Coordinates of C-alpha atoms in Angstrom, one line a residue:
Chain A
M1 CA 11.0 -39.5 -50.5
P2 CA 8.6 -37.0 -49.0
P3 CA 10.1 -34.1 -46.6
P4 CA 9.7 -35.4 -42.9
H5 CA 7.4 -33.3 -40.2
V6 CA 8.8 -30.3 -38.5
N7 CA 7.7 -29.9 -35.7
P8 CA 8.7 -25.4 -35.2
N9 CA 9.4 -25.9 -31.6
A10 CA 11.4 -29.1 -31.3
V11 CA 15.4 -28.1 -30.8
F12 CA 17.9 -31.6 -31.6
L13 CA 20.8 -31.3 -27.9
N14 CA 23.8 -32.5 -30.1
I15 CA 25.1 -33.0 -27.3
P16 CA 28.3 -35.2 -24.8
Y17 CA 26.3 -38.3 -23.0
D18 CA 29.0 -37.3 -20.0
E19 CA 29.5 -37.4 -16.6
E20 CA 31.0 -34.3 -16.9
F21 CA 28.0 -33.1 -19.0
Q22 CA 25.4 -33.8 -16.6
K23 CA 24.1 -30.2 -15.4
L24 CA 24.7 -28.7 -18.8
Y25 CA 22.0 -31.3 -19.3
L26 CA 19.7 -30.3 -17.3
A27 CA 20.1 -26.9 -17.6
Y28 CA 19.3 -27.2 -22.0
I29 CA 16.3 -29.5 -21.0
V30 CA 14.9 -27.0 -18.3
G31 CA 15.9 -24.1 -20.1
L32 CA 14.3 -25.0 -23.1
S33 CA 11.3 -26.8 -21.7
Q34 CA 10.6 -23.6 -19.9
L35 CA 11.1 -20.8 -23.6
G36 CA 8.9 -23.1 -25.0
F37 CA 10.5 -25.9 -26.8
D38 CA 10.9 -29.9 -26.7
P39 CA 14.4 -31.1 -26.7
C40 CA 15.7 -33.9 -29.0
I41 CA 18.5 -36.5 -27.9
T42 CA 19.5 -39.4 -29.9
S43 CA 19.7 -41.7 -27.1
G44 CA 17.5 -44.0 -27.5
I45 CA 18.9 -45.2 -30.8
P46 CA 19.9 -48.4 -31.3
G47 CA 23.5 -49.2 -33.0
G48 CA 23.8 -50.5 -36.2
E49 CA 23.4 -49.6 -39.4
R50 CA 20.4 -47.9 -39.5
R51 CA 21.7 -46.0 -36.5
L52 CA 22.9 -43.0 -38.5
D53 CA 19.5 -42.8 -41.0
R54 CA 17.5 -42.6 -37.8
V55 CA 19.1 -39.2 -36.4
L56 CA 19.0 -37.4 -39.4
A57 CA 15.4 -37.9 -39.5
L58 CA 15.5 -37.1 -35.5
I59 CA 17.4 -33.7 -37.0
Q60 CA 15.6 -33.5 -40.3
G61 CA 12.8 -33.5 -37.2
C62 CA 13.9 -31.0 -36.0
R63 CA 13.6 -26.8 -36.8
Y64 CA 16.6 -25.9 -34.6
S65 CA 19.2 -27.3 -33.3
I66 CA 22.2 -27.1 -30.8
H67 CA 25.7 -28.2 -31.4
D68 CA 27.5 -28.0 -27.9
L69 CA 31.1 -28.9 -27.9
S70 CA 32.4 -28.0 -25.2
R71 CA 34.2 -31.1 -24.0
I72 CA 35.6 -32.1 -28.1
E73 CA 38.5 -33.7 -26.0
L74 CA 40.7 -36.3 -26.4
S75 CA 39.9 -39.3 -23.3
A76 CA 41.4 -40.0 -20.3
A77 CA 41.5 -43.6 -21.1
P78 CA 43.6 -45.0 -24.1
P79 CA 43.8 -44.8 -26.2
A80 CA 43.2 -41.3 -26.0
T81 CA 41.0 -40.8 -29.5
P82 CA 38.5 -37.3 -29.7
R83 CA 34.7 -39.3 -30.5
F84 CA 33.8 -37.8 -33.7
N85 CA 30.0 -38.7 -33.3
M86 CA 29.3 -35.3 -32.5
P87 CA 30.7 -33.9 -35.3
L88 CA 29.9 -35.4 -37.7
E89 CA 25.9 -35.2 -36.4
L90 CA 26.5 -30.9 -37.2
G91 CA 28.0 -32.3 -40.6
L92 CA 25.1 -33.5 -40.9
T93 CA 22.7 -30.6 -40.0
I94 CA 24.7 -28.2 -41.7
T95 CA 23.9 -30.3 -45.4
W96 CA 20.9 -31.0 -44.2
A97 CA 20.4 -27.0 -43.0
K98 CA 22.4 -25.5 -47.2
L99 CA 19.2 -28.1 -48.6
Y100 CA 17.0 -26.7 -46.8
P101 CA 17.8 -23.3 -45.3
K102 CA 13.8 -22.6 -43.9
R103 CA 13.0 -25.7 -42.7
H104 CA 16.4 -25.9 -39.9
T105 CA 18.5 -23.5 -38.2
W106 CA 21.2 -23.9 -36.6
F107 CA 23.4 -23.5 -33.8
L108 CA 27.0 -24.0 -31.6
W109 CA 27.5 -23.4 -28.4
E110 CA 31.0 -23.3 -26.9
S111 CA 32.3 -22.8 -23.3
T112 CA 35.3 -21.4 -24.2
P113 CA 35.9 -17.6 -26.7
R114 CA 38.9 -18.8 -29.6
R115 CA 38.5 -22.2 -29.0
L116 CA 35.6 -23.3 -32.3
Q117 CA 38.5 -20.9 -34.5
K118 CA 41.1 -23.7 -33.2
S119 CA 38.7 -27.3 -33.7
M120 CA 36.9 -26.4 -37.0
S121 CA 38.2 -23.6 -38.6
D122 CA 36.1 -24.4 -41.8
L123 CA 33.1 -22.8 -39.4
D124 CA 35.1 -19.7 -39.1
G125 CA 32.1 -16.6 -39.2
T126 CA 30.4 -18.5 -37.8
D127 CA 30.2 -17.6 -33.8
P128 CA 29.3 -19.8 -31.5
Y129 CA 27.1 -18.6 -27.5
I130 CA 30.2 -19.0 -25.1
H131 CA 28.6 -20.1 -21.9
S132 CA 31.8 -20.6 -20.3
G133 CA 30.3 -23.9 -19.0
T134 CA 28.0 -23.0 -16.6
V135 CA 24.4 -23.7 -15.8
E136 CA 23.7 -20.1 -15.8
G137 CA 25.6 -19.6 -18.8
I138 CA 23.8 -21.6 -20.7
L139 CA 20.2 -20.3 -19.7
S140 CA 21.0 -16.9 -20.6
E141 CA 22.7 -17.9 -23.3
L142 CA 19.3 -20.1 -24.0
R143 CA 17.1 -16.2 -24.2
N144 CA 20.0 -14.8 -26.6
A145 CA 20.4 -17.3 -28.5
F146 CA 15.9 -17.7 -28.6
V147 CA 14.3 -14.9 -28.3
R148 CA 9.9 -14.9 -27.6
N149 CA 7.8 -12.6 -25.4
G150 CA 7.1 -13.2 -22.4
A151 CA 10.7 -15.7 -22.3
P152 CA 10.8 -16.0 -18.6
S153 CA 14.4 -14.5 -16.2
V154 CA 17.1 -16.7 -15.7
Q155 CA 17.1 -16.2 -11.9
S156 CA 13.7 -18.1 -12.7
M157 CA 15.1 -20.9 -14.2
M158 CA 17.6 -21.8 -12.2
A159 CA 15.3 -21.8 -9.3
T160 CA 13.7 -24.2 -11.7
Y161 CA 16.6 -25.7 -12.1
R162 CA 17.6 -25.7 -9.1
L163 CA 14.0 -27.7 -7.8
V164 CA 14.5 -30.9 -10.6
E165 CA 18.6 -30.8 -10.2
S166 CA 17.8 -31.7 -6.0
N167 CA 15.3 -34.2 -6.7
I168 CA 17.4 -35.9 -9.7
E169 CA 18.4 -38.9 -6.8
R170 CA 14.1 -40.1 -6.6
I171 CA 14.0 -39.6 -9.6
L172 CA 17.0 -42.4 -10.7
A173 CA 15.5 -44.0 -8.0
G174 CA 12.5 -45.0 -9.7
A175 CA 13.9 -45.3 -13.5
G176 CA 16.0 -48.0 -11.8
T177 CA 19.1 -46.7 -13.3
R178 CA 22.0 -44.5 -12.9
N179 CA 22.4 -42.6 -16.3
L180 CA 21.2 -39.6 -16.4
Y181 CA 21.3 -40.0 -20.2
A182 CA 19.0 -42.9 -20.5
A183 CA 16.4 -42.6 -22.7
S184 CA 13.9 -43.1 -20.6
V185 CA 15.3 -40.9 -18.2
F186 CA 15.6 -38.1 -20.0
R187 CA 11.4 -38.5 -21.0
E188 CA 11.0 -37.8 -17.4
L189 CA 13.3 -35.2 -16.6
C190 CA 11.5 -33.6 -20.1
L191 CA 8.3 -34.5 -18.3
V192 CA 9.1 -32.9 -14.3
A193 CA 11.1 -29.4 -17.1
L194 CA 7.0 -29.4 -18.0
D195 CA 5.6 -29.5 -15.2
A196 CA 7.7 -26.3 -13.7
V197 CA 6.3 -24.7 -16.6
R198 CA 2.3 -25.4 -15.7
R199 CA 3.3 -24.4 -12.1
T200 CA 6.2 -21.8 -12.4
K201 CA 4.1 -18.7 -12.8
D202 CA 6.6 -16.8 -15.8
A203 CA 7.0 -19.6 -17.9
I204 CA 5.8 -18.9 -21.5
K205 CA 2.5 -21.4 -21.1
P206 CA 0.4 -21.5 -24.6
Chain B
M1 CA 28.2 -11.6 -31.5
P2 CA 25.7 -14.4 -32.4
R3 CA 22.5 -13.2 -34.8
P4 CA 18.8 -14.3 -32.0
I5 CA 16.5 -16.0 -33.6
H6 CA 13.3 -13.9 -33.1
I7 CA 10.0 -17.2 -32.2
T8 CA 6.5 -16.5 -32.9
T9 CA 5.6 -19.9 -33.9
P10 CA 2.6 -20.4 -31.3
I11 CA 3.6 -22.9 -28.3
E12 CA 1.8 -26.6 -28.2
P13 CA -0.2 -27.3 -25.3
L14 CA 1.4 -29.3 -22.2
E15 CA -0.8 -32.0 -22.6
S16 CA 0.1 -32.9 -25.5
R17 CA 4.2 -32.7 -25.0
I18 CA 3.4 -35.0 -22.9
K19 CA 1.9 -37.3 -24.6
R20 CA 4.2 -37.3 -26.4
L21 CA 6.8 -38.8 -23.7
R22 CA 5.1 -42.1 -23.6
I23 CA 5.7 -42.3 -20.0
P24 CA 3.2 -45.0 -18.7
K25 CA 0.5 -43.0 -17.6
A26 CA 2.1 -44.9 -13.1
R27 CA 5.1 -43.7 -13.8
Q28 CA 3.9 -40.3 -14.3
K29 CA 1.7 -40.2 -11.5
E30 CA 5.0 -40.8 -9.2
L31 CA 7.3 -38.1 -11.2
L32 CA 4.6 -35.6 -9.9
A33 CA 3.8 -36.9 -6.6
I34 CA 7.8 -36.5 -6.0
M35 CA 7.3 -33.0 -7.4
D36 CA 4.6 -32.3 -6.1
E37 CA 6.2 -32.7 -2.5
A38 CA 9.1 -30.4 -4.6
W39 CA 7.6 -27.9 -4.6
A40 CA 5.5 -27.2 -1.7
R41 CA 8.8 -27.8 0.1
L42 CA 10.2 -24.8 -2.6
A43 CA 6.2 -23.3 -1.3
V44 CA 7.5 -23.3 3.0
D45 CA 10.8 -22.5 2.7
R46 CA 10.4 -19.1 1.1
I47 CA 7.4 -18.0 3.7
K48 CA 9.6 -19.2 7.1
R49 CA 12.8 -17.7 5.1
P50 CA 12.6 -14.7 6.9
I51 CA 10.2 -15.5 10.1
V52 CA 13.1 -17.9 10.5
S53 CA 15.8 -15.2 10.7
V54 CA 13.3 -13.1 12.9
Q55 CA 12.8 -15.4 15.9
R56 CA 16.7 -16.7 15.6
G57 CA 17.5 -12.5 17.0
E58 CA 19.1 -12.1 13.4
K59 CA 19.7 -8.1 13.0
L60 CA 17.2 -7.8 9.1
E61 CA 19.2 -4.6 7.2
S62 CA 17.2 -1.6 7.1
A63 CA 18.0 -0.8 3.1
S64 CA 19.1 2.2 4.0
A65 CA 22.0 0.2 5.9
T66 CA 23.1 -2.2 3.0
R67 CA 23.4 0.9 0.5

């Protein structure tokens, strides 16, 4: 089977789809769009035995991936269980990048320094980007991870983030859902973020 | 510190990136209208803010006063 086409500007986002992460999720979408990247998530991929194949195909189609492990924790609802989808997707990605290092580069993100050594000691020697659980932290670390000429300032990206965030309710109302991670809402947030690139003076444009 | 990646690949035009999102045209219009309003409000706020504070009789600090 031929290797899948890689979008050189696509970034696979391995993130938790929970309420507490919503602001950071939006920050990733806005920040990556402002830096000239296209975020991709697994939301919208149907369940079942083919799901894993589709997740792998999505990873293979992206030149980069961000694995945000800041919310790997026990669920509040009994029985207290950690969710393993994110570490599984990280494992798939690491394997793919080991096989084809020129086709994929992955990054680890955490909110707290040294937590990764405790949760995943096999990754010792891999330095994560630390966002401190804040929107500004995400935007700042995106600029640190992806160095591109003419990158907008964190201040400018924050202004765009605030503008998109203040209109979330209207976007959700139109989409007829409360789920910010729904596939259709994700695509709509990407559109709004791209529209902001068009309007922002210092955003990177083609 | 993690090692940054220096990106040199050209950025794809916005039009083709938007097209790939496969959002119906009518919904695109709705979303862009929402954002049109938001950006217009922001532009007005940016113009108004200093004028409003002066009208309210607030004293603007001089550069030397803030140091």
